[in-house]
Short mmCIF file of C-alpha atoms in Angstrom, two decimals:
data_model
loop_
_atom_site.label_atom_id
_atom_site.label_comp_id
_atom_site.label_asym_id
_atom_site.label_seq_id
_atom_site.Cartn_x
_atom_site.Cartn_y
_atom_site.Cartn_z
CA UNK V 1 7.01 41.00 66.44
CA UNK V 2 5.40 41.29 63.01
CA UNK V 3 1.85 42.33 62.18
CA UNK V 4 1.17 43.67 58.73
CA UNK V 5 -0.90 42.98 55.60
CA UNK V 6 -0.27 43.73 51.95
CA UNK V 7 -2.52 43.77 48.90
CA UNK V 8 -1.52 44.51 45.30
CA UNK V 9 -3.08 44.21 41.84
CA UNK V 10 0.27 43.95 40.07
CA UNK V 11 3.58 42.89 41.54
CA UNK V 12 6.69 41.01 40.48
CA UNK V 13 5.89 37.93 42.56
CA UNK V 14 8.74 35.66 41.44
CA UNK V 15 12.03 36.66 39.84
CA UNK V 16 14.52 33.89 40.53
CA UNK V 17 17.14 31.85 38.71
CA UNK V 18 18.36 28.27 39.32
CA UNK V 19 21.11 29.58 41.62
CA UNK V 20 18.45 31.14 43.88
CA UNK V 21 16.18 28.11 44.13
CA UNK V 22 16.93 24.91 42.25
CA UNK V 23 13.52 23.42 43.00
CA UNK V 24 11.24 26.13 41.64
CA UNK V 25 12.21 29.30 39.76
CA UNK V 26 11.01 31.71 37.09
CA UNK V 27 9.39 35.10 36.58
CA UNK V 28 5.75 35.73 37.50
CA UNK V 29 3.76 38.98 37.57
CA UNK V 30 0.36 39.00 39.25
CA UNK V 31 -1.97 40.09 42.01
CA UNK V 32 -1.53 38.99 45.60
CA UNK V 33 -2.50 39.41 49.24
CA UNK V 34 -0.01 38.76 52.02
CA UNK V 35 -0.07 38.69 55.79
CA UNK V 36 2.94 38.37 58.10
CA UNK V 37 2.29 37.98 61.81
CA UNK V 38 3.82 36.71 65.02
CA UNK V 39 7.09 36.98 66.96
CA UNK V 40 10.33 36.25 65.13
CA UNK V 41 10.77 32.90 66.87
CA UNK V 42 7.27 31.75 65.70
CA UNK V 43 6.12 33.89 62.78
CA UNK V 44 3.78 32.92 59.96
CA UNK V 45 3.47 34.27 56.45
CA UNK V 46 0.43 33.56 54.25
CA UNK V 47 0.38 34.51 50.57
CA UNK V 48 -2.46 34.17 48.06
CA UNK V 49 -1.39 34.92 44.50
CA UNK V 50 -2.59 34.69 40.88
CA UNK V 51 -0.79 35.62 37.68
CA UNK V 52 -2.16 38.57 35.68
CA UNK V 53 0.52 38.96 32.97
CA UNK V 54 2.35 36.45 30.73
CA UNK V 55 4.73 34.60 33.05
CA UNK V 56 6.93 31.52 33.11
CA UNK V 57 8.01 29.10 35.79
CA UNK V 58 10.44 26.17 35.73
CA UNK V 59 10.09 22.96 37.72
CA UNK V 60 13.33 20.94 37.52
CA UNK V 61 13.06 17.28 38.32
CA UNK V 62 16.64 16.23 38.94
CA UNK V 63 17.46 17.83 42.30
CA UNK V 64 18.19 15.71 45.34
CA UNK V 65 15.82 15.88 48.28
CA UNK V 66 18.46 17.34 50.58
CA UNK V 67 19.34 20.15 48.20
CA UNK V 68 15.69 20.96 47.58
CA UNK V 69 14.88 21.22 51.26
CA UNK V 70 17.91 23.35 51.99
CA UNK V 71 17.16 26.15 49.56
CA UNK V 72 13.38 26.08 49.15
CA UNK V 73 13.16 29.47 50.88
CA UNK V 74 16.01 31.96 50.70
CA UNK V 75 15.84 35.23 52.67
CA UNK V 76 17.38 38.27 51.03
CA UNK V 77 17.97 41.88 52.01
CA UNK V 78 18.59 44.60 49.40
CA UNK V 79 19.56 41.93 46.88
CA UNK V 80 22.15 40.33 49.18
CA UNK V 81 21.58 36.97 50.81
CA UNK V 82 21.29 37.23 54.59
CA UNK V 83 23.27 35.07 56.97
CA UNK V 84 21.54 31.92 58.16
CA UNK V 85 19.22 33.14 60.91
CA UNK V 86 18.44 29.61 62.02
CA UNK V 87 21.85 29.29 63.66
CA UNK V 88 20.86 31.83 66.34
CA UNK V 89 17.73 29.83 67.15
CA UNK V 90 15.68 33.06 67.29
CA UNK V 91 14.18 33.28 63.80
CA UNK V 92 11.54 30.80 62.68
CA UNK V 93 8.97 31.37 59.95
CA UNK V 94 6.29 29.16 58.42
CA UNK V 95 5.13 30.10 54.91
CA UNK V 96 1.82 29.05 53.33
CA UNK V 97 1.41 29.86 49.64
CA UNK V 98 -1.94 29.50 47.83
CA UNK V 99 -1.15 29.86 44.14
CA UNK V 100 -3.88 29.99 41.50
CA UNK V 101 -2.40 28.93 38.19
CA UNK V 102 -4.03 30.08 34.95
CA UNK V 103 -3.23 30.02 31.24
CA UNK V 104 -1.15 33.20 31.53
CA UNK V 105 1.62 31.10 33.06
CA UNK V 106 3.72 28.69 31.02
CA UNK V 107 5.05 25.89 33.20
CA UNK V 108 8.21 24.14 31.99
CA UNK V 109 8.64 20.78 33.70
CA UNK V 110 12.23 19.62 33.11
CA UNK V 111 12.11 15.82 33.18
CA UNK V 112 15.77 15.35 32.24
CA UNK V 113 18.09 18.34 32.00
CA UNK V 114 20.86 16.37 30.27
CA UNK V 115 18.77 14.82 27.50
CA UNK V 116 16.42 17.79 27.10
CA UNK V 117 13.16 15.95 27.91
CA UNK V 118 10.79 18.75 28.86
CA UNK V 119 7.06 19.47 29.12
CA UNK V 120 5.97 23.01 28.25
CA UNK V 121 2.37 23.56 29.23
CA UNK V 122 -0.33 26.04 30.13
CA UNK V 123 -3.33 25.21 32.26
CA UNK V 124 -5.03 25.93 35.56
CA UNK V 125 -5.22 24.73 39.12
CA UNK V 126 -4.66 25.67 42.75
CA UNK V 127 -1.42 24.70 44.46
CA UNK V 128 -0.91 24.92 48.21
CA UNK V 129 2.75 25.13 49.19
CA UNK V 130 3.79 24.83 52.81
CA UNK V 131 7.38 25.42 53.95
CA UNK V 132 9.39 26.83 56.77
CA UNK V 133 12.84 27.55 58.02
CA UNK V 134 12.80 24.31 60.04
CA UNK V 135 9.97 22.37 58.33
CA UNK V 136 9.90 20.03 55.37
CA UNK V 137 8.33 21.66 52.29
CA UNK V 138 5.12 20.20 50.91
CA UNK V 139 3.00 20.84 47.83
CA UNK V 140 -0.63 19.84 47.45
CA UNK V 141 -2.91 20.39 44.49
CA UNK V 142 -3.41 19.55 40.85
CA UNK V 143 -2.21 21.44 37.80
CA UNK V 144 -4.63 20.66 34.96
CA UNK V 145 -2.90 21.00 31.60
CA UNK V 146 -4.92 22.53 28.77
CA UNK V 147 -2.32 22.56 26.00
CA UNK V 148 1.39 22.54 25.34
CA UNK V 149 4.07 20.23 24.01
CA UNK V 150 6.39 17.49 25.16
CA UNK V 151 9.95 17.57 23.80
CA UNK V 152 10.70 13.87 23.52
CA UNK V 153 14.28 12.65 23.38
CA UNK V 154 14.98 9.29 21.73
CA UNK V 155 18.25 7.51 22.41
CA UNK V 156 19.92 10.83 23.34
CA UNK V 157 20.24 12.08 19.75
CA UNK V 158 16.73 12.49 18.28
CA UNK V 159 14.39 15.13 19.65
CA UNK V 160 10.81 15.38 18.45
CA UNK V 161 8.00 17.69 19.62
CA UNK V 162 4.87 15.87 20.81
CA UNK V 163 1.75 18.05 21.10
CA UNK V 164 -0.18 17.55 24.35
CA UNK V 165 -3.62 16.23 23.46
CA UNK V 166 -6.42 18.64 24.45
CA UNK V 167 -9.26 17.34 26.62
CA UNK V 168 -7.23 14.23 27.50
CA UNK V 169 -7.29 14.81 31.26
CA UNK V 170 -3.60 15.78 31.37
CA UNK V 171 -2.39 16.83 34.81
CA UNK V 172 0.42 16.94 37.37
CA UNK V 173 -0.67 16.37 40.96
CA UNK V 174 1.17 16.82 44.25
CA UNK V 175 -0.05 15.15 47.45
CA UNK V 176 2.67 16.33 49.83
CA UNK V 177 6.20 15.42 48.83
CA UNK V 178 7.40 17.94 46.19
CA UNK V 179 9.53 15.19 44.60
CA UNK V 180 6.74 12.61 44.46
CA UNK V 181 4.19 14.16 42.10
CA UNK V 182 1.86 12.02 40.00
CA UNK V 183 1.63 12.65 36.28
CA UNK V 184 -0.89 11.86 33.55
CA UNK V 185 0.12 13.13 30.11
CA UNK V 186 -0.98 12.09 26.62
CA UNK V 187 0.99 13.69 23.80
CA UNK V 188 0.90 13.15 20.05
CA UNK V 189 3.44 13.26 17.23
CA UNK V 190 2.13 13.31 13.66
CA UNK V 191 4.14 11.39 11.08
CA UNK V 192 3.12 12.63 7.64
CA UNK V 193 2.87 10.72 4.38
CA UNK V 194 3.26 7.26 5.95
CA UNK V 195 2.57 4.23 3.74
CA UNK V 196 0.92 1.15 5.22
CA UNK V 197 2.55 -0.99 2.53
CA UNK V 198 5.94 -0.46 4.24
CA UNK V 199 4.52 -2.11 7.35
CA UNK V 200 3.03 -5.16 5.62
CA UNK V 201 5.51 -5.57 2.75
CA UNK V 202 6.48 -9.02 4.07
CA UNK V 203 3.02 -10.07 5.27
CA UNK V 204 0.15 -11.87 3.57
CA UNK V 205 -2.70 -9.84 5.05
CA UNK V 206 -6.18 -9.34 3.64
CA UNK V 207 -7.85 -6.31 5.19
CA UNK V 208 -11.58 -5.68 5.47
CA UNK V 209 -11.27 -2.52 3.37
CA UNK V 210 -9.52 -2.86 0.02
CA UNK V 211 -8.13 0.68 0.27
CA UNK V 212 -6.40 0.03 3.63
CA UNK V 213 -3.35 -1.55 2.00
CA UNK V 214 -2.93 1.49 -0.26
CA UNK V 215 -3.28 4.03 2.59
CA UNK V 216 -0.74 6.83 2.58
CA UNK V 217 -1.24 9.65 5.04
CA UNK V 218 -0.81 10.80 8.65
CA UNK V 219 -0.09 8.35 11.46
CA UNK V 220 -0.38 9.55 15.05
CA UNK V 221 2.20 8.33 17.56
CA UNK V 222 0.76 8.86 21.05
CA UNK V 223 2.94 8.78 24.15
CA UNK V 224 1.16 8.19 27.47
CA UNK V 225 3.16 9.28 30.52
CA UNK V 226 1.94 8.02 33.89
CA UNK V 227 3.22 7.25 37.36
CA UNK V 228 5.67 9.49 39.15
CA UNK V 229 6.99 12.74 37.72
CA UNK V 230 10.48 11.86 38.90
CA UNK V 231 10.51 8.73 36.72
CA UNK V 232 7.39 8.46 34.54
CA UNK V 233 6.32 5.29 32.78
CA UNK V 234 6.01 5.87 29.03
CA UNK V 235 3.78 3.73 26.81
CA UNK V 236 3.20 4.25 23.10
CA UNK V 237 0.20 3.62 20.89
CA UNK V 238 -0.86 4.50 17.35
CA UNK V 239 -3.92 6.18 15.91
CA UNK V 240 -5.15 7.39 12.54
CA UNK V 241 -7.27 10.32 11.29
CA UNK V 242 -11.03 10.18 11.46
CA UNK V 243 -12.44 9.28 8.07
CA UNK V 244 -9.45 7.19 6.98
CA UNK V 245 -10.21 3.60 5.88
CA UNK V 246 -7.99 2.31 8.69
CA UNK V 247 -10.36 3.59 11.40
CA UNK V 248 -13.14 1.20 10.35
CA UNK V 249 -11.00 -1.77 9.29
CA UNK V 250 -11.31 -4.36 12.08
CA UNK V 251 -8.62 -6.64 10.64
CA UNK V 252 -6.12 -3.78 10.52
CA UNK V 253 -7.08 -2.71 14.07
CA UNK V 254 -6.32 -6.25 15.30
CA UNK V 255 -2.97 -6.11 13.51
CA UNK V 256 -2.10 -2.79 15.21
CA UNK V 257 -3.19 -4.18 18.61
CA UNK V 258 -0.79 -7.08 18.07
CA UNK V 259 2.04 -4.61 17.46
CA UNK V 260 1.19 -2.53 20.53
CA UNK V 261 1.29 -5.61 22.78
CA UNK V 262 4.83 -6.41 21.62
CA UNK V 263 7.11 -3.84 23.33
CA UNK V 264 10.09 -4.48 21.06
CA UNK V 265 8.04 -4.27 17.87
CA UNK V 266 6.21 -1.14 19.08
CA UNK V 267 9.45 0.65 19.97
CA UNK V 268 10.85 -0.22 16.54
CA UNK V 269 7.78 1.23 14.81
CA UNK V 270 7.91 4.37 17.00
CA UNK V 271 11.59 4.83 16.15
CA UNK V 272 10.88 4.61 12.40
CA UNK V 273 7.79 6.83 12.55
CA UNK V 274 9.36 9.72 14.46
CA UNK V 275 12.76 9.39 12.76
CA UNK V 276 11.89 8.60 9.15
CA UNK V 277 8.11 9.23 8.98
CA UNK V 278 7.79 5.63 7.82
CA UNK V 279 6.73 2.23 9.11
CA UNK V 280 9.31 -0.52 9.47
CA UNK V 281 8.56 -3.93 7.95
CA UNK V 282 6.70 -5.94 10.58
CA UNK V 283 8.73 -8.54 12.44
CA UNK V 284 12.09 -7.73 10.85
CA UNK V 285 15.17 -6.32 12.55
CA UNK V 286 17.45 -3.80 10.89
CA UNK V 287 16.48 -2.44 7.52
CA UNK V 288 14.48 -5.38 6.21
CA UNK V 289 12.49 -4.32 3.18
CA UNK V 290 12.63 -0.65 4.07
CA UNK V 291 12.97 1.68 1.12
CA UNK V 292 15.69 4.01 2.45
CA UNK V 293 15.83 5.91 -0.84
CA UNK V 294 12.23 6.99 -0.28
CA UNK V 295 12.97 7.86 3.36
CA UNK V 296 15.94 10.06 2.40
CA UNK V 297 14.08 12.01 -0.28
CA UNK V 298 10.97 12.48 1.85
CA UNK V 299 12.94 13.57 4.93
CA UNK V 300 14.57 16.40 2.98
CA UNK V 301 11.27 17.50 1.44
CA UNK V 302 9.60 17.53 4.88
CA UNK V 303 12.31 19.77 6.29
CA UNK V 304 11.76 22.27 3.47
CA UNK V 305 7.95 22.19 3.57
CA UNK V 306 7.94 22.59 7.37
CA UNK V 307 9.65 25.97 7.02
CA UNK V 308 7.36 26.86 4.11
CA UNK V 309 4.26 26.04 6.18
CA UNK V 310 5.49 28.20 9.04
CA UNK V 311 6.03 31.16 6.71
CA UNK V 312 2.68 30.79 4.90
CA UNK V 313 0.72 30.38 8.16
CA UNK V 314 2.34 33.53 9.53
CA UNK V 315 1.56 35.42 6.32
CA UNK V 316 -2.09 34.31 6.38
CA UNK V 317 -2.41 35.43 9.99
CA UNK V 318 -1.08 38.88 9.07
CA UNK V 319 -3.28 39.24 5.98
CA UNK V 320 -6.51 37.98 7.56
CA UNK V 321 -5.83 39.03 11.14
CA UNK V 322 -7.06 35.59 12.15
CA UNK V 323 -4.62 33.24 13.89
CA UNK V 324 -7.09 30.34 13.67
CA UNK V 325 -6.35 29.90 9.94
CA UNK V 326 -3.84 27.07 9.53
CA UNK V 327 -2.04 26.00 6.37
CA UNK V 328 -0.18 22.75 5.85
CA UNK V 329 1.67 21.44 2.81
CA UNK V 330 3.43 18.10 2.46
CA UNK V 331 5.17 16.19 -0.32
CA UNK V 332 6.36 12.61 -0.71
CA UNK V 333 7.51 10.14 -3.34
CA UNK V 334 6.81 6.43 -3.38
CA UNK V 335 6.67 3.31 -5.49
CA UNK V 336 3.39 2.47 -7.22
CA UNK V 337 4.22 -1.22 -6.64
CA UNK V 338 3.13 -0.66 -3.03
CA UNK V 339 -0.42 -0.04 -4.21
CA UNK V 340 -0.52 -3.41 -5.96
CA UNK V 341 0.83 -5.39 -3.00
CA UNK V 342 4.48 -5.41 -4.05
CA UNK V 343 7.45 -4.89 -1.74
CA UNK V 344 8.70 -1.43 -0.83
CA UNK V 345 12.09 -1.97 -2.52
CA UNK V 346 11.01 -0.61 -5.89
CA UNK V 347 11.65 2.35 -8.14
CA UNK V 348 10.22 5.64 -6.91
CA UNK V 349 7.80 6.43 -9.74
CA UNK V 350 4.95 8.45 -8.13
CA UNK V 351 4.71 11.64 -6.11
CA UNK V 352 2.06 13.01 -3.81
CA UNK V 353 1.52 16.67 -2.87
CA UNK V 354 -0.86 17.24 0.04
CA UNK V 355 -2.27 20.53 1.31
CA UNK V 356 -4.77 21.48 4.00
CA UNK V 357 -6.37 24.74 5.10
CA UNK V 358 -8.23 24.80 8.42
CA UNK V 359 -10.42 27.56 9.86
CA UNK V 360 -12.14 27.83 13.23
CA UNK V 361 -15.52 29.54 13.68
CA UNK V 362 -17.67 30.61 16.63
CA UNK V 363 -14.85 30.70 19.18
CA UNK V 364 -13.36 27.37 18.07
CA UNK V 365 -16.71 25.57 18.34
CA UNK V 366 -16.69 24.69 14.63
CA UNK V 367 -13.56 23.65 12.71
CA UNK V 368 -13.63 23.24 8.92
CA UNK V 369 -10.67 21.63 7.15
CA UNK V 370 -10.40 21.50 3.36
CA UNK V 371 -7.58 20.08 1.29
CA UNK V 372 -6.53 17.08 -0.68
CA UNK V 373 -3.79 15.26 -2.55
CA UNK V 374 -2.33 15.73 -6.00
CA UNK V 375 -0.98 12.29 -6.94
CA UNK V 376 0.89 11.83 -10.23
CA UNK V 377 3.54 9.84 -12.13
CA UNK V 378 7.17 10.95 -12.10
CA UNK V 379 8.50 8.09 -14.23
CA UNK V 380 7.54 6.65 -17.62
CA UNK V 381 7.38 3.15 -16.11
CA UNK V 382 4.53 4.05 -13.76
CA UNK V 383 1.14 2.38 -14.39
CA UNK V 384 -1.82 4.09 -16.00
CA UNK V 385 -3.68 6.77 -14.14
CA UNK V 386 -1.15 9.56 -14.36
CA UNK V 387 -2.87 12.36 -12.43
CA UNK V 388 -5.26 12.11 -9.49
CA UNK V 389 -6.98 14.93 -7.63
CA UNK V 390 -8.13 13.58 -4.24
CA UNK V 391 -10.09 16.26 -2.33
CA UNK V 392 -10.90 16.08 1.39
CA UNK V 393 -13.39 17.98 3.54
CA UNK V 394 -13.88 17.60 7.29
CA UNK V 395 -16.31 19.50 9.54
CA UNK V 396 -16.00 19.08 13.31
CA UNK V 397 -18.58 20.60 15.68
CA UNK V 398 -18.15 20.75 19.46
CA UNK V 399 -21.56 20.12 21.05
CA UNK V 400 -20.61 20.86 24.67
CA UNK V 401 -18.69 23.66 26.36
CA UNK V 402 -16.03 21.27 27.65
CA UNK V 403 -15.56 19.93 24.07
CA UNK V 404 -16.06 16.35 25.22
CA UNK V 405 -19.10 15.83 22.98
CA UNK V 406 -18.50 16.47 19.30
CA UNK V 407 -19.95 15.65 15.88
CA UNK V 408 -17.91 14.95 12.77
CA UNK V 409 -18.79 14.86 9.07
CA UNK V 410 -16.25 14.06 6.37
CA UNK V 411 -15.69 13.39 2.71
CA UNK V 412 -12.30 11.86 1.98
CA UNK V 413 -10.68 10.49 -1.16
CA UNK V 414 -7.65 8.25 -1.51
CA UNK V 415 -5.87 6.36 -4.26
CA UNK V 416 -6.85 2.73 -4.65
CA UNK V 417 -6.66 -0.16 -7.08
CA UNK V 418 -9.49 -1.71 -9.06
CA UNK V 419 -8.09 -4.80 -10.74
CA UNK V 420 -4.99 -3.46 -12.45
CA UNK V 421 -6.16 0.15 -12.70
CA UNK V 422 -5.52 3.00 -10.29
CA UNK V 423 -8.68 4.81 -9.22
CA UNK V 424 -10.17 7.12 -6.67
CA UNK V 425 -11.77 5.68 -3.53
CA UNK V 426 -14.30 8.06 -2.01
CA UNK V 427 -15.53 7.75 1.57
CA UNK V 428 -18.22 9.82 3.25
CA UNK V 429 -19.47 9.55 6.79
CA UNK V 430 -20.64 11.12 10.03
CA UNK V 431 -19.63 10.36 13.57
CA UNK V 432 -20.52 11.25 17.14
CA UNK V 433 -17.82 11.20 19.80
CA UNK V 434 -17.98 11.58 23.58
CA UNK V 435 -14.91 11.45 25.79
CA UNK V 436 -14.93 11.17 29.57
CA UNK V 437 -11.88 10.96 31.84
CA UNK V 438 -12.02 8.83 34.98
CA UNK V 439 -9.72 8.89 37.97
CA UNK V 440 -10.78 5.36 38.90
CA UNK V 441 -12.92 2.69 37.31
CA UNK V 442 -14.06 -0.27 39.44
CA UNK V 443 -11.48 0.64 42.09
CA UNK V 444 -8.47 0.80 39.74
CA UNK V 445 -6.92 3.62 37.79
CA UNK V 446 -7.85 3.63 34.14
CA UNK V 447 -6.78 5.38 31.00
CA UNK V 448 -9.03 7.65 28.95
CA UNK V 449 -12.12 5.90 27.62
CA UNK V 450 -13.54 7.01 24.30
CA UNK V 451 -16.78 5.96 22.66
CA UNK V 452 -16.91 6.58 18.92
CA UNK V 453 -19.42 5.34 16.40
CA UNK V 454 -18.56 6.32 12.83
CA UNK V 455 -20.93 5.72 9.94
CA UNK V 456 -19.46 5.85 6.48
CA UNK V 457 -19.98 4.69 2.94
CA UNK V 458 -17.41 3.84 0.28
CA UNK V 459 -17.59 4.17 -3.50
CA UNK V 460 -14.98 3.53 -6.16
CA UNK V 461 -14.57 5.48 -9.34
CA UNK V 462 -12.29 3.81 -11.88
CA UNK V 463 -10.43 5.71 -14.51
#
């Protein structure tokens, strides 16, 4: 018979490898209380635990049900696995685990071990795990994801990191069956220096905003994972930075909605954006009017600047002692013919150098981002307007503790065309945003709903 209790403020709670438990393994240090009572033929163990030190757990998602049930609990003695006590019929234990997850624990959810699809996240939640030497294991509870990344694998040879969107209601939820968890994940990849003219090079489109056609900047590729963790449904959508002319251009928004409703077209655009940081010509298969010379040059420059950004950001953190300071530099080359409505198969005659510095204040309640573009000719054949300085300033203020209500003010400049002359297009505005996540809406599951009302003004300054 067993009758004892244990309490500890710091203990190595989990220290297992895949060979010990293929369903759930890792290394966790934390505080815990434990009770173990009853006769050996009907004993019960109850554990309540919470991590106190940086820890990591792994949740594989490719194990068969039979294997998972067989080795969910493994009894060991002095580091050596004991013989199977169940064969004698004398030993039977039921284990109830109440685990409080917090942001000290990084959870790695392995969606596909062969391709490398993996979610690395931190968050919080309470998980109740029930198992026994003769009982089916069960897990109940929700793990709310605060931040992390999703390593996305495309066609088994391209891997890109998607950043999990904060305050998007991301979670993994178990309702019993450990292999039947529900998932809701929204993750974002940022393609830098993308030109809209590559997308519409073969289209006769007149946008509401004259500077939309000349837009060159970030494009957000958002992957929404839903359904079952064992085989999630993945849908893609696109978004653009606040303050860009594309956010308030209704004609362009309708054009993007048309792309998102066409699965084949959307997958093609996603492939180009995360592979080449470029749009593909709308409606064309293969290369179409794609300027592969521009793609090749820009891909190399992005690889170099990515390493440079990492080094500079680390240096700034050491000098200032503030990890909230972020630095970003990007470069690209393109054809000025794109600005005048020409095709993308033209001589590369202009270059753009973009930089941004962001700083958080008041415990991340206020974020100020300053930067801009240096846009200039790199060929004698380029049109007039050799050098352009296009400054940007964005101030974002979180108005609520949960960061769902926020205010935004911006001043952004981009390169545009007035007649036959290149000029600076300046846009200023303010916005108020509130985001609320719903489990159900009118009896059906719904995606995140966002209400945004930007107010902006546009002025053109010719050269």
